[in-house]
C-alpha cells in the first residue's frame, strides 16, 4: 500500500503534486493500492474545503486512488498507542512548562549548541506525578542506538539518538504530533513505501523509532524527493506564483503538460514529450537526481504547447470556449505564437470581439467594415480579398491593416490566407 498524505492547510504546491504523481506511478508499477490520507490533525492550520480541493485536483490529473481517509479518524488509535508506550515505559509524561523549555532553548542558543530536550521528566516516580494537575505532554523516550535506513534516492541515512531526541508524541491537549500520527497511520494502513518531500527526511527516524517502540517490524521503504527551486535558486514557496497548481491551471497550462514537466525535471527520461500512461511503462524512481530540480517556466511553456498541438481539434476548441472543429484548427494556427490555453483564448476572443481601429485607419476601416458586412460569400481567400479591395477602393497598408484588424482583432498575426478558410463561415460574427 502506498499513500499520498497532504495537509489541508493551503493551495496544492507543485512539489505536492509531484509527490502524488510519483506515488501513483509506483502504486501502478508495484501493483499496490494508493490511499489518500488527509493529515488534518493540526486543527489551527486546517483550511476549510482544502481537502476537497486537493482531491478534485488529483482527479483532474488522473491520479487514481483506492480510498480517502482522514488522519483525525485515527485519533483513538493514536491515543491508545501512546498509552501502550507509557505502559511499556518507552514513553513518559513531561510536565516541563513551555516557559521552562523556552529558557532551556535560549540557553542552548546562547551557548551555540543545538537544543535537545534534557530528559528532565524521564523516570519521574509515579507518586510524584500522580497528584500533579499541571498540563503535561507525552514524549517518546529517545532510542538507545542510531537509526538507519536506506533511502531509495538519497542512499544510506543514519541518525543518532540525539538527532531523534525524546520528542513529543501527544501534546498537552492530548492530540498527536505530526510525527506520531504519521508513524501510526502508516503502520495501520500497512504502508510499504513512503514517497514524500525531502523536507521530511529528519522526521523519518522519529517515525521509525515510534514503530520500533511498538514492536512493529515491517520495514517501510522511503524515497525523499529533492526540492524544486525557483529562478533564483531558492526553494519554491508560496511567493512564487508558479508553485501553485491552481495558478498554473488558471494560466492555461493543461494537466497533461504539467504532469509531463513534473516527471521530466531532475530525472532521466527516454523522451521529452510523453503522457502519464507512457511514463508508467518506463518511470524509474532510482533515476531521480539527488540534486534539487530547477523550475523553468519557459520549458513548461514549450511542453504545454507540444501537448496542445497534439490535441484533437474539437478538444482544443473546448479549451478556448467552443466545441467546434474549425475553431480548433484555427487555434492550432495560433499555437505558432502562443503556449497556453489562456493566451489562445485571448487570441480567439479578439477575433470575435468588436474591433477597435487605430486613429489613422478609422475612416478607411469604417468603409471596409461596411463592404465586408455586405459582401457575398466567398469560398476562396484571394477572391474575398480582391472583392474587398475593389469595393472599398483602399490600397496597400490602408487596406491591409484594417482588413487584418477586422478579421483577427490584431495588427499582426498569422497569414490570413491560412485563417480565412476557418473563419469564412463566421464572418457576420467577426466583422463588427
Ligand atoms: N502532510 C505532510 C505534508 O503535506 C506529508 C507527510 C508525509 O508524506 O509523510 O508535507
CSV table of C-alpha atoms and ligand atoms in Angstrom, one decimal:
chain,number,residue,atom,x,y,z
A,1,UNK,CA,0.0,0.0,0.0
A,2,UNK,CA,1.2,3.5,-0.9
A,3,UNK,CA,-0.1,6.8,0.4
A,4,UNK,CA,-0.3,10.4,-0.5
A,5,UNK,CA,-0.7,12.4,2.7
A,6,UNK,CA,-1.5,16.1,2.0
A,7,UNK,CA,-2.2,18.6,4.8
A,8,UNK,CA,-5.3,20.6,4.1
A,9,UNK,CA,-3.5,23.8,5.1
A,10,UNK,CA,-3.1,25.6,1.8
A,11,UNK,CA,-3.1,25.5,-2.0
A,12,UNK,CA,-1.6,22.5,-3.6
A,13,UNK,CA,2.1,23.1,-4.3
A,14,UNK,CA,3.7,21.6,-7.4
A,15,UNK,CA,6.0,19.7,-5.1
A,16,UNK,CA,3.0,18.0,-3.5
A,17,UNK,CA,1.6,17.2,-7.0
A,18,UNK,CA,5.0,15.7,-7.9
A,19,UNK,CA,4.9,13.6,-4.8
A,20,UNK,CA,1.3,12.5,-5.6
A,21,UNK,CA,2.3,11.6,-9.1
A,22,UNK,CA,5.3,9.5,-8.1
A,23,UNK,CA,3.2,7.7,-5.5
A,24,UNK,CA,0.6,6.9,-8.1
A,25,UNK,CA,3.2,5.7,-10.7
A,26,UNK,CA,4.8,3.4,-8.1
A,27,UNK,CA,1.5,2.1,-6.9
A,28,UNK,CA,0.7,1.1,-10.5
A,29,UNK,CA,4.2,-0.3,-11.1
A,30,UNK,CA,4.2,-2.3,-7.9
A,31,UNK,CA,0.6,-3.3,-8.3
A,32,UNK,CA,-0.3,-2.0,-4.9
A,33,UNK,CA,-3.2,0.3,-4.0
A,34,UNK,CA,-2.8,4.0,-3.3
A,35,UNK,CA,-4.7,5.8,-0.5
A,36,UNK,CA,-5.1,9.5,0.1
A,37,UNK,CA,-4.6,10.4,3.8
A,38,UNK,CA,-5.7,13.9,4.7
A,39,UNK,CA,-3.4,15.0,7.5
A,40,UNK,CA,-5.8,17.2,9.4
A,41,UNK,CA,-4.6,16.8,13.0
A,42,UNK,CA,-3.2,20.3,13.1
A,43,UNK,CA,-6.5,21.9,13.7
A,44,UNK,CA,-5.3,25.5,13.8
A,45,UNK,CA,-3.7,25.3,10.4
A,46,UNK,CA,-6.5,23.4,8.6
A,47,UNK,CA,-8.4,25.4,6.0
A,48,UNK,CA,-12.0,24.5,5.4
A,49,UNK,CA,-12.5,23.0,2.0
A,50,UNK,CA,-8.9,22.4,1.1
A,51,UNK,CA,-9.3,18.7,1.4
A,52,UNK,CA,-12.0,18.6,-1.3
A,53,UNK,CA,-9.9,21.0,-3.4
A,54,UNK,CA,-6.9,18.7,-3.3
A,55,UNK,CA,-9.0,15.6,-4.1
A,56,UNK,CA,-10.5,17.5,-7.0
A,57,UNK,CA,-7.1,18.2,-8.3
A,58,UNK,CA,-5.9,14.6,-8.0
A,59,UNK,CA,-9.0,13.6,-10.0
A,60,UNK,CA,-8.3,16.3,-12.6
A,61,UNK,CA,-4.7,15.0,-13.0
A,62,UNK,CA,-5.9,11.4,-13.4
A,63,UNK,CA,-4.3,10.2,-10.2
A,64,UNK,CA,-6.3,7.2,-9.2
A,65,UNK,CA,-6.6,6.0,-5.6
A,66,UNK,CA,-8.5,3.4,-3.7
A,67,UNK,CA,-9.7,5.4,-0.7
A,68,UNK,CA,-9.5,8.7,1.1
A,69,UNK,CA,-9.0,8.6,4.8
A,70,UNK,CA,-8.8,11.4,7.4
A,71,UNK,CA,-6.0,11.3,9.9
A,72,UNK,CA,-8.3,12.7,12.6
A,73,UNK,CA,-10.4,9.5,12.3
A,74,UNK,CA,-7.4,7.6,13.8
A,75,UNK,CA,-7.2,9.7,16.9
A,76,UNK,CA,-8.4,6.9,19.2
A,77,UNK,CA,-5.6,4.7,17.9
A,78,UNK,CA,-3.0,7.5,18.3
A,79,UNK,CA,-4.0,7.8,22.0
A,80,UNK,CA,-4.3,4.1,22.6
A,81,UNK,CA,-0.8,3.6,21.2
A,82,UNK,CA,0.6,6.4,23.3
A,83,UNK,CA,-0.9,4.7,26.4
A,84,UNK,CA,0.7,1.4,25.4
A,85,UNK,CA,4.1,3.2,25.1
A,86,UNK,CA,3.6,4.7,28.5
A,87,UNK,CA,2.8,1.3,30.0
A,88,UNK,CA,5.9,-0.2,28.4
A,89,UNK,CA,7.9,2.8,29.8
A,90,UNK,CA,9.1,3.7,26.3
A,91,UNK,CA,7.2,7.0,26.6
A,92,UNK,CA,6.9,9.3,29.6
A,93,UNK,CA,4.8,12.2,30.8
A,94,UNK,CA,6.5,15.5,30.6
A,95,UNK,CA,5.5,18.3,33.0
A,96,UNK,CA,8.0,20.9,31.8
A,97,UNK,CA,6.2,24.1,31.1
A,98,UNK,CA,6.6,25.8,27.7
A,99,UNK,CA,8.4,28.7,29.5
A,100,UNK,CA,10.9,26.4,31.1
A,101,UNK,CA,11.6,24.8,27.8
A,102,UNK,CA,12.0,28.2,26.1
A,103,UNK,CA,14.5,29.2,28.7
A,104,UNK,CA,16.5,26.0,28.1
A,105,UNK,CA,16.2,26.6,24.3
A,106,UNK,CA,17.5,30.1,24.8
A,107,UNK,CA,20.5,28.9,26.9
A,108,UNK,CA,21.4,26.4,24.2
A,109,UNK,CA,21.2,29.1,21.6
A,110,UNK,CA,23.4,31.5,23.6
A,111,UNK,CA,26.0,28.6,24.0
A,112,UNK,CA,25.7,28.0,20.3
A,113,UNK,CA,24.6,24.4,20.9
A,114,UNK,CA,21.8,22.6,19.2
A,115,UNK,CA,18.9,22.4,21.6
A,116,UNK,CA,18.0,18.9,22.9
A,117,UNK,CA,15.4,18.0,25.5
A,118,UNK,CA,17.3,17.1,28.6
A,119,UNK,CA,15.0,14.2,29.7
A,120,UNK,CA,14.2,16.2,32.9
A,121,UNK,CA,10.9,14.2,33.3
A,122,UNK,CA,12.3,10.8,32.3
A,123,UNK,CA,12.0,8.5,35.2
A,124,UNK,CA,9.9,10.7,37.4
A,125,UNK,CA,8.4,8.4,40.0
A,126,UNK,CA,4.7,7.9,39.6
A,127,UNK,CA,4.0,9.1,43.2
A,128,UNK,CA,5.5,12.4,42.3
A,129,UNK,CA,3.3,12.9,39.3
A,130,UNK,CA,0.0,11.3,40.3
A,131,UNK,CA,-1.3,14.4,42.0
A,132,UNK,CA,0.3,16.8,39.5
A,133,UNK,CA,-2.5,18.8,37.9
A,134,UNK,CA,-0.2,20.8,35.6
A,135,UNK,CA,-0.6,20.3,31.9
A,136,UNK,CA,1.6,17.6,30.5
A,137,UNK,CA,2.8,16.3,27.2
A,138,UNK,CA,3.8,12.7,26.4
A,139,UNK,CA,7.3,12.1,25.0
A,140,UNK,CA,8.8,9.1,23.3
A,141,UNK,CA,12.0,8.0,25.1
A,142,UNK,CA,14.8,8.6,22.6
A,143,UNK,CA,16.3,5.3,21.2
A,144,UNK,CA,19.5,3.9,22.6
A,145,UNK,CA,21.1,3.4,19.2
A,146,UNK,CA,21.3,5.2,15.9
A,147,UNK,CA,18.5,4.7,13.5
A,148,UNK,CA,19.5,3.9,9.9
A,149,UNK,CA,17.5,3.4,6.7
A,150,UNK,CA,18.2,3.3,3.0
A,151,UNK,CA,16.6,6.0,1.1
A,152,UNK,CA,15.7,5.0,-2.5
A,153,UNK,CA,17.0,8.3,-3.7
A,154,UNK,CA,19.5,9.6,-1.1
A,155,UNK,CA,21.1,6.3,-0.2
A,156,UNK,CA,22.2,5.3,3.4
A,157,UNK,CA,20.9,7.6,6.1
A,158,UNK,CA,21.9,7.4,9.8
A,159,UNK,CA,20.6,9.4,12.7
A,160,UNK,CA,22.0,9.5,16.2
A,161,UNK,CA,19.7,9.2,19.3
A,162,UNK,CA,20.3,12.9,19.9
A,163,UNK,CA,19.0,13.8,16.5
A,164,UNK,CA,15.8,11.9,17.3
A,165,UNK,CA,15.6,13.3,20.9
A,166,UNK,CA,12.8,12.4,23.4
A,167,UNK,CA,10.3,14.1,21.2
A,168,UNK,CA,6.7,14.9,22.0
A,169,UNK,CA,4.1,12.4,20.7
A,170,UNK,CA,1.0,13.8,22.4
A,171,UNK,CA,0.6,17.5,23.0
A,172,UNK,CA,-0.8,18.9,26.3
A,173,UNK,CA,-4.3,18.8,24.7
A,174,UNK,CA,-3.7,15.1,24.0
A,175,UNK,CA,-3.7,15.4,20.3
A,176,UNK,CA,-0.9,13.7,18.5
A,177,UNK,CA,2.1,15.5,16.9
A,178,UNK,CA,2.6,15.0,13.2
A,179,UNK,CA,5.4,12.5,13.5
A,180,UNK,CA,3.5,10.3,15.9
A,181,UNK,CA,0.2,10.3,14.0
A,182,UNK,CA,2.0,9.7,10.7
A,183,UNK,CA,4.1,6.8,12.1
A,184,UNK,CA,0.9,5.1,13.5
A,185,UNK,CA,-1.2,5.7,10.4
A,186,UNK,CA,1.5,4.3,8.1
A,187,UNK,CA,1.6,1.2,10.3
A,188,UNK,CA,-2.2,0.9,10.5
A,189,UNK,CA,-2.6,1.2,6.7
A,190,UNK,CA,0.2,-1.4,6.1
A,191,UNK,CA,2.2,1.1,4.1
A,192,UNK,CA,5.1,-0.5,2.2
A,193,UNK,CA,6.6,2.6,0.6
A,194,UNK,CA,6.6,6.3,1.5
A,195,UNK,CA,7.5,8.8,-1.2
A,196,UNK,CA,7.5,12.4,0.1
A,197,UNK,CA,9.4,15.6,0.0
A,198,UNK,CA,13.0,15.9,1.2
A,199,UNK,CA,11.8,18.3,4.0
A,200,UNK,CA,10.6,15.2,5.8
A,201,UNK,CA,14.0,13.4,5.9
A,202,UNK,CA,14.7,14.3,9.6
A,203,UNK,CA,11.2,13.1,10.5
A,204,UNK,CA,11.7,9.6,9.2
A,205,UNK,CA,14.0,8.3,12.0
A,206,UNK,CA,11.4,9.6,14.5
A,207,UNK,CA,8.7,7.8,12.8
A,208,UNK,CA,10.8,4.6,12.6
A,209,UNK,CA,11.5,5.0,16.3
A,210,UNK,CA,7.8,5.1,17.1
A,211,UNK,CA,7.1,1.9,15.3
A,212,UNK,CA,10.1,0.2,16.7
A,213,UNK,CA,9.0,1.0,20.2
A,214,UNK,CA,5.6,-0.6,19.3
A,215,UNK,CA,7.4,-3.7,18.1
A,216,UNK,CA,6.2,-3.2,14.5
A,217,UNK,CA,8.8,-5.0,12.4
A,218,UNK,CA,7.6,-4.4,8.8
A,219,UNK,CA,10.2,-2.3,7.0
A,220,UNK,CA,8.9,0.6,5.1
A,221,UNK,CA,10.9,1.8,2.1
A,222,UNK,CA,11.5,5.5,1.9
A,223,UNK,CA,12.1,7.9,-1.0
A,224,UNK,CA,12.6,11.5,-0.3
A,225,UNK,CA,12.3,13.8,-3.3
A,226,UNK,CA,14.6,16.7,-3.7
A,227,UNK,CA,13.0,20.2,-3.5
A,228,UNK,CA,12.1,22.2,-6.6
A,229,UNK,CA,14.0,25.5,-6.9
A,230,UNK,CA,12.9,28.8,-8.4
A,231,UNK,CA,14.8,31.1,-10.8
A,232,UNK,CA,16.9,32.5,-8.0
A,233,UNK,CA,17.9,29.1,-6.8
A,234,UNK,CA,15.7,29.2,-3.7
A,235,UNK,CA,13.1,26.6,-2.7
A,236,UNK,CA,9.9,27.4,-4.5
A,237,UNK,CA,7.5,28.8,-2.0
A,238,UNK,CA,4.0,30.3,-1.8
A,239,UNK,CA,5.5,33.6,-3.0
A,240,UNK,CA,6.3,32.0,-6.4
A,241,UNK,CA,3.1,32.0,-8.3
A,242,UNK,CA,4.1,29.1,-10.4
A,243,UNK,CA,4.4,26.9,-7.3
A,244,UNK,CA,0.6,26.8,-7.0
A,245,UNK,CA,-1.1,24.1,-9.1
A,246,UNK,CA,-4.2,26.2,-9.2
A,247,UNK,CA,-2.3,29.2,-10.6
A,248,UNK,CA,-0.7,27.1,-13.4
A,249,UNK,CA,-4.1,25.8,-14.4
A,250,UNK,CA,-5.6,29.3,-14.4
A,251,UNK,CA,-2.7,30.5,-16.5
A,252,UNK,CA,-3.6,27.9,-19.1
A,253,UNK,CA,-1.2,25.0,-18.5
A,254,UNK,CA,-3.0,21.8,-19.1
A,255,UNK,CA,-2.8,18.8,-16.7
A,256,UNK,CA,-1.0,16.5,-19.2
A,257,UNK,CA,1.7,19.1,-19.8
A,258,UNK,CA,2.2,19.8,-16.0
A,259,UNK,CA,2.4,16.0,-15.4
A,260,UNK,CA,5.0,15.7,-18.2
A,261,UNK,CA,7.0,18.5,-16.8
A,262,UNK,CA,7.0,17.3,-13.2
A,263,UNK,CA,8.1,13.9,-14.3
A,264,UNK,CA,10.8,15.3,-16.5
A,265,UNK,CA,12.6,17.6,-14.2
A,266,UNK,CA,15.5,16.1,-12.2
A,267,UNK,CA,15.0,12.8,-14.0
A,268,UNK,CA,16.5,10.7,-16.8
A,269,UNK,CA,13.7,10.1,-19.3
A,270,UNK,CA,13.7,8.3,-22.7
A,271,UNK,CA,11.7,11.1,-24.4
A,272,UNK,CA,10.9,14.7,-23.7
A,273,UNK,CA,7.2,14.7,-24.5
A,274,UNK,CA,5.1,12.0,-23.0
A,275,UNK,CA,1.9,11.1,-21.3
A,276,UNK,CA,1.3,9.7,-17.8
A,277,UNK,CA,0.4,6.4,-19.5
A,278,UNK,CA,3.8,6.3,-21.3
A,279,UNK,CA,5.6,7.2,-18.0
A,280,UNK,CA,4.0,4.3,-16.2
A,281,UNK,CA,6.0,2.0,-18.5
A,282,UNK,CA,9.5,3.4,-18.1
A,283,UNK,CA,9.5,5.5,-14.9
A,284,UNK,CA,12.3,4.5,-12.7
A,285,UNK,CA,12.4,6.1,-9.2
A,286,UNK,CA,16.1,5.3,-8.8
A,287,UNK,CA,16.9,7.6,-11.7
A,288,UNK,CA,15.6,10.7,-9.9
A,289,UNK,CA,18.5,13.0,-9.3
A,290,UNK,CA,19.7,13.7,-5.7
A,291,UNK,CA,20.2,17.3,-6.7
A,292,UNK,CA,17.3,19.8,-6.5
A,293,UNK,CA,15.3,20.3,-9.6
A,294,UNK,CA,15.0,23.7,-11.1
A,295,UNK,CA,11.6,25.1,-12.2
A,296,UNK,CA,11.8,26.6,-15.7
A,297,UNK,CA,8.6,28.1,-16.9
A,298,UNK,CA,10.0,28.5,-20.5
A,299,UNK,CA,10.4,24.8,-20.7
A,300,UNK,CA,6.9,24.2,-19.2
A,301,UNK,CA,5.5,26.6,-21.9
A,302,UNK,CA,7.3,24.6,-24.6
A,303,UNK,CA,5.9,21.3,-23.2
A,304,UNK,CA,2.4,22.8,-22.9
A,305,UNK,CA,2.5,23.9,-26.5
A,306,UNK,CA,3.5,20.4,-27.7
A,307,UNK,CA,0.6,18.8,-25.7
A,308,UNK,CA,-1.8,21.4,-27.1
A,309,UNK,CA,-0.6,20.7,-30.6
A,310,UNK,CA,-1.3,17.0,-30.3
A,311,UNK,CA,-4.9,17.5,-29.1
A,312,UNK,CA,-7.8,16.6,-31.3
A,313,UNK,CA,-9.3,19.8,-33.0
A,314,UNK,CA,-12.6,19.7,-31.1
A,315,UNK,CA,-10.8,19.0,-27.8
A,316,UNK,CA,-8.5,22.0,-28.3
A,317,UNK,CA,-11.5,24.2,-29.2
A,318,UNK,CA,-13.1,23.3,-25.9
A,319,UNK,CA,-10.1,24.9,-24.1
A,320,UNK,CA,-11.0,28.2,-25.9
A,321,UNK,CA,-14.7,28.0,-25.1
A,322,UNK,CA,-16.1,26.3,-28.2
A,323,UNK,CA,-16.8,22.7,-29.3
A,324,UNK,CA,-16.0,23.1,-33.0
A,325,UNK,CA,-13.5,21.5,-35.3
A,326,UNK,CA,-12.8,24.7,-37.3
A,327,UNK,CA,-12.2,26.8,-34.2
A,328,UNK,CA,-9.9,24.0,-33.1
A,329,UNK,CA,-8.0,24.2,-36.4
A,330,UNK,CA,-7.9,28.0,-36.1
A,331,UNK,CA,-6.5,27.7,-32.5
A,332,UNK,CA,-3.8,25.3,-33.9
A,333,UNK,CA,-2.6,28.0,-36.3
A,334,UNK,CA,-2.4,30.4,-33.3
A,335,UNK,CA,-0.3,27.9,-31.4
A,336,UNK,CA,2.6,29.2,-33.5
A,337,UNK,CA,2.6,32.3,-31.3
A,338,UNK,CA,1.1,31.1,-28.0
A,339,UNK,CA,1.8,28.4,-25.5
A,340,UNK,CA,-1.1,28.4,-23.1
A,341,UNK,CA,-4.9,28.0,-23.4
A,342,UNK,CA,-5.3,31.4,-21.7
A,343,UNK,CA,-3.2,33.1,-24.4
A,344,UNK,CA,-5.1,31.1,-27.1
A,345,UNK,CA,-8.4,32.1,-25.6
A,346,UNK,CA,-7.4,35.8,-25.8
A,347,UNK,CA,-6.5,35.4,-29.5
A,348,UNK,CA,-9.7,33.7,-30.4
A,349,UNK,CA,-11.7,36.1,-28.3
A,350,UNK,CA,-10.1,39.0,-30.2
A,351,UNK,CA,-11.3,37.6,-33.5
A,352,UNK,CA,-14.9,37.7,-32.3
A,353,UNK,CA,-14.7,40.9,-30.4
A,354,UNK,CA,-15.9,44.4,-31.6
A,355,UNK,CA,-12.9,45.8,-33.4
A,356,UNK,CA,-11.0,48.9,-32.4
A,357,UNK,CA,-9.3,50.8,-35.3
A,358,UNK,CA,-6.2,52.9,-34.7
A,359,UNK,CA,-6.9,56.6,-35.5
A,360,UNK,CA,-5.2,56.7,-38.9
A,361,UNK,CA,-7.2,53.8,-40.3
A,362,UNK,CA,-10.5,54.8,-38.8
A,363,UNK,CA,-12.1,56.2,-41.9
A,364,UNK,CA,-11.0,53.5,-44.2
A,365,UNK,CA,-11.7,50.9,-41.6
A,366,UNK,CA,-15.3,52.0,-41.3
A,367,UNK,CA,-15.8,51.8,-45.0
A,368,UNK,CA,-14.1,48.4,-45.3
A,369,UNK,CA,-16.3,47.1,-42.5
A,370,UNK,CA,-19.4,48.1,-44.4
A,371,UNK,CA,-18.1,46.4,-47.5
A,372,UNK,CA,-17.3,43.2,-45.7
A,373,UNK,CA,-20.6,43.1,-43.9
A,374,UNK,CA,-22.4,43.4,-47.2
A,375,UNK,CA,-20.1,41.0,-49.1
A,376,UNK,CA,-21.4,37.9,-50.7
A,377,UNK,CA,-19.9,34.6,-49.5
A,378,UNK,CA,-16.5,33.7,-51.0
A,379,UNK,CA,-15.1,30.2,-50.8
A,380,UNK,CA,-11.6,31.4,-51.6
A,381,UNK,CA,-9.5,33.9,-49.7
A,382,UNK,CA,-8.0,35.5,-52.8
A,383,UNK,CA,-11.4,36.2,-54.3
A,384,UNK,CA,-12.7,37.6,-51.0
A,385,UNK,CA,-9.7,39.9,-50.6
A,386,UNK,CA,-9.8,41.1,-54.2
A,387,UNK,CA,-13.5,41.9,-53.8
A,388,UNK,CA,-12.9,43.8,-50.6
A,389,UNK,CA,-10.1,45.8,-52.1
A,390,UNK,CA,-12.0,46.7,-55.2
A,391,UNK,CA,-15.2,47.6,-53.4
A,392,UNK,CA,-13.5,49.7,-50.7
A,393,UNK,CA,-11.1,51.4,-53.1
A,394,UNK,CA,-8.4,51.1,-50.4
A,395,UNK,CA,-4.8,50.1,-51.3
A,396,UNK,CA,-1.6,48.8,-49.7
A,397,UNK,CA,-1.3,49.4,-45.9
A,398,UNK,CA,-4.5,51.4,-45.9
A,399,UNK,CA,-6.3,48.3,-47.0
A,400,UNK,CA,-4.3,45.5,-45.3
A,401,UNK,CA,-4.1,47.0,-41.8
A,402,UNK,CA,-7.9,47.5,-41.3
A,403,UNK,CA,-8.6,44.3,-43.2
A,404,UNK,CA,-6.4,42.3,-40.8
A,405,UNK,CA,-7.9,44.0,-37.8
A,406,UNK,CA,-11.4,43.4,-38.9
A,407,UNK,CA,-10.7,39.7,-39.4
A,408,UNK,CA,-8.5,39.0,-36.4
A,409,UNK,CA,-8.7,41.8,-33.9
A,410,UNK,CA,-4.9,42.4,-34.2
A,411,UNK,CA,-2.5,44.3,-36.3
A,412,UNK,CA,-0.2,41.3,-36.6
A,413,UNK,CA,-0.7,37.6,-36.7
A,414,UNK,CA,-0.9,34.5,-38.9
A,415,UNK,CA,-1.3,34.6,-42.6
A,416,UNK,CA,-5.0,35.5,-43.4
A,417,UNK,CA,-4.9,33.0,-46.3
A,418,UNK,CA,-4.5,30.3,-43.7
A,419,UNK,CA,-7.1,31.6,-41.2
A,420,UNK,CA,-9.8,32.6,-43.8
A,421,UNK,CA,-11.0,29.1,-44.7
A,422,UNK,CA,-11.6,28.5,-40.9
A,423,UNK,CA,-13.4,31.8,-40.3
A,424,UNK,CA,-15.3,32.3,-43.5
A,425,UNK,CA,-18.5,30.8,-42.1
A,426,UNK,CA,-18.4,33.2,-39.1
A,427,UNK,CA,-17.8,36.5,-40.8
A,428,UNK,CA,-21.1,38.0,-39.7
A,429,UNK,CA,-20.0,37.4,-36.0
A,430,UNK,CA,-16.4,38.6,-36.7
A,431,UNK,CA,-16.7,41.7,-38.8
A,432,UNK,CA,-18.1,44.2,-36.3
B,1,LIG,N1,1.4,16.0,5.4
B,1,LIG,C1,2.7,16.1,5.0
B,1,LIG,C2,2.9,17.2,4.0
B,1,LIG,O1,1.9,17.7,3.4
B,1,LIG,C3,3.2,14.9,4.3
B,1,LIG,C4,3.7,13.9,5.2
B,1,LIG,C5,4.1,12.6,4.6
B,1,LIG,O2,4.0,12.4,3.4
B,1,LIG,O3,4.5,11.8,5.4
B,1,LIG,O4,4.0,17.7,3.9
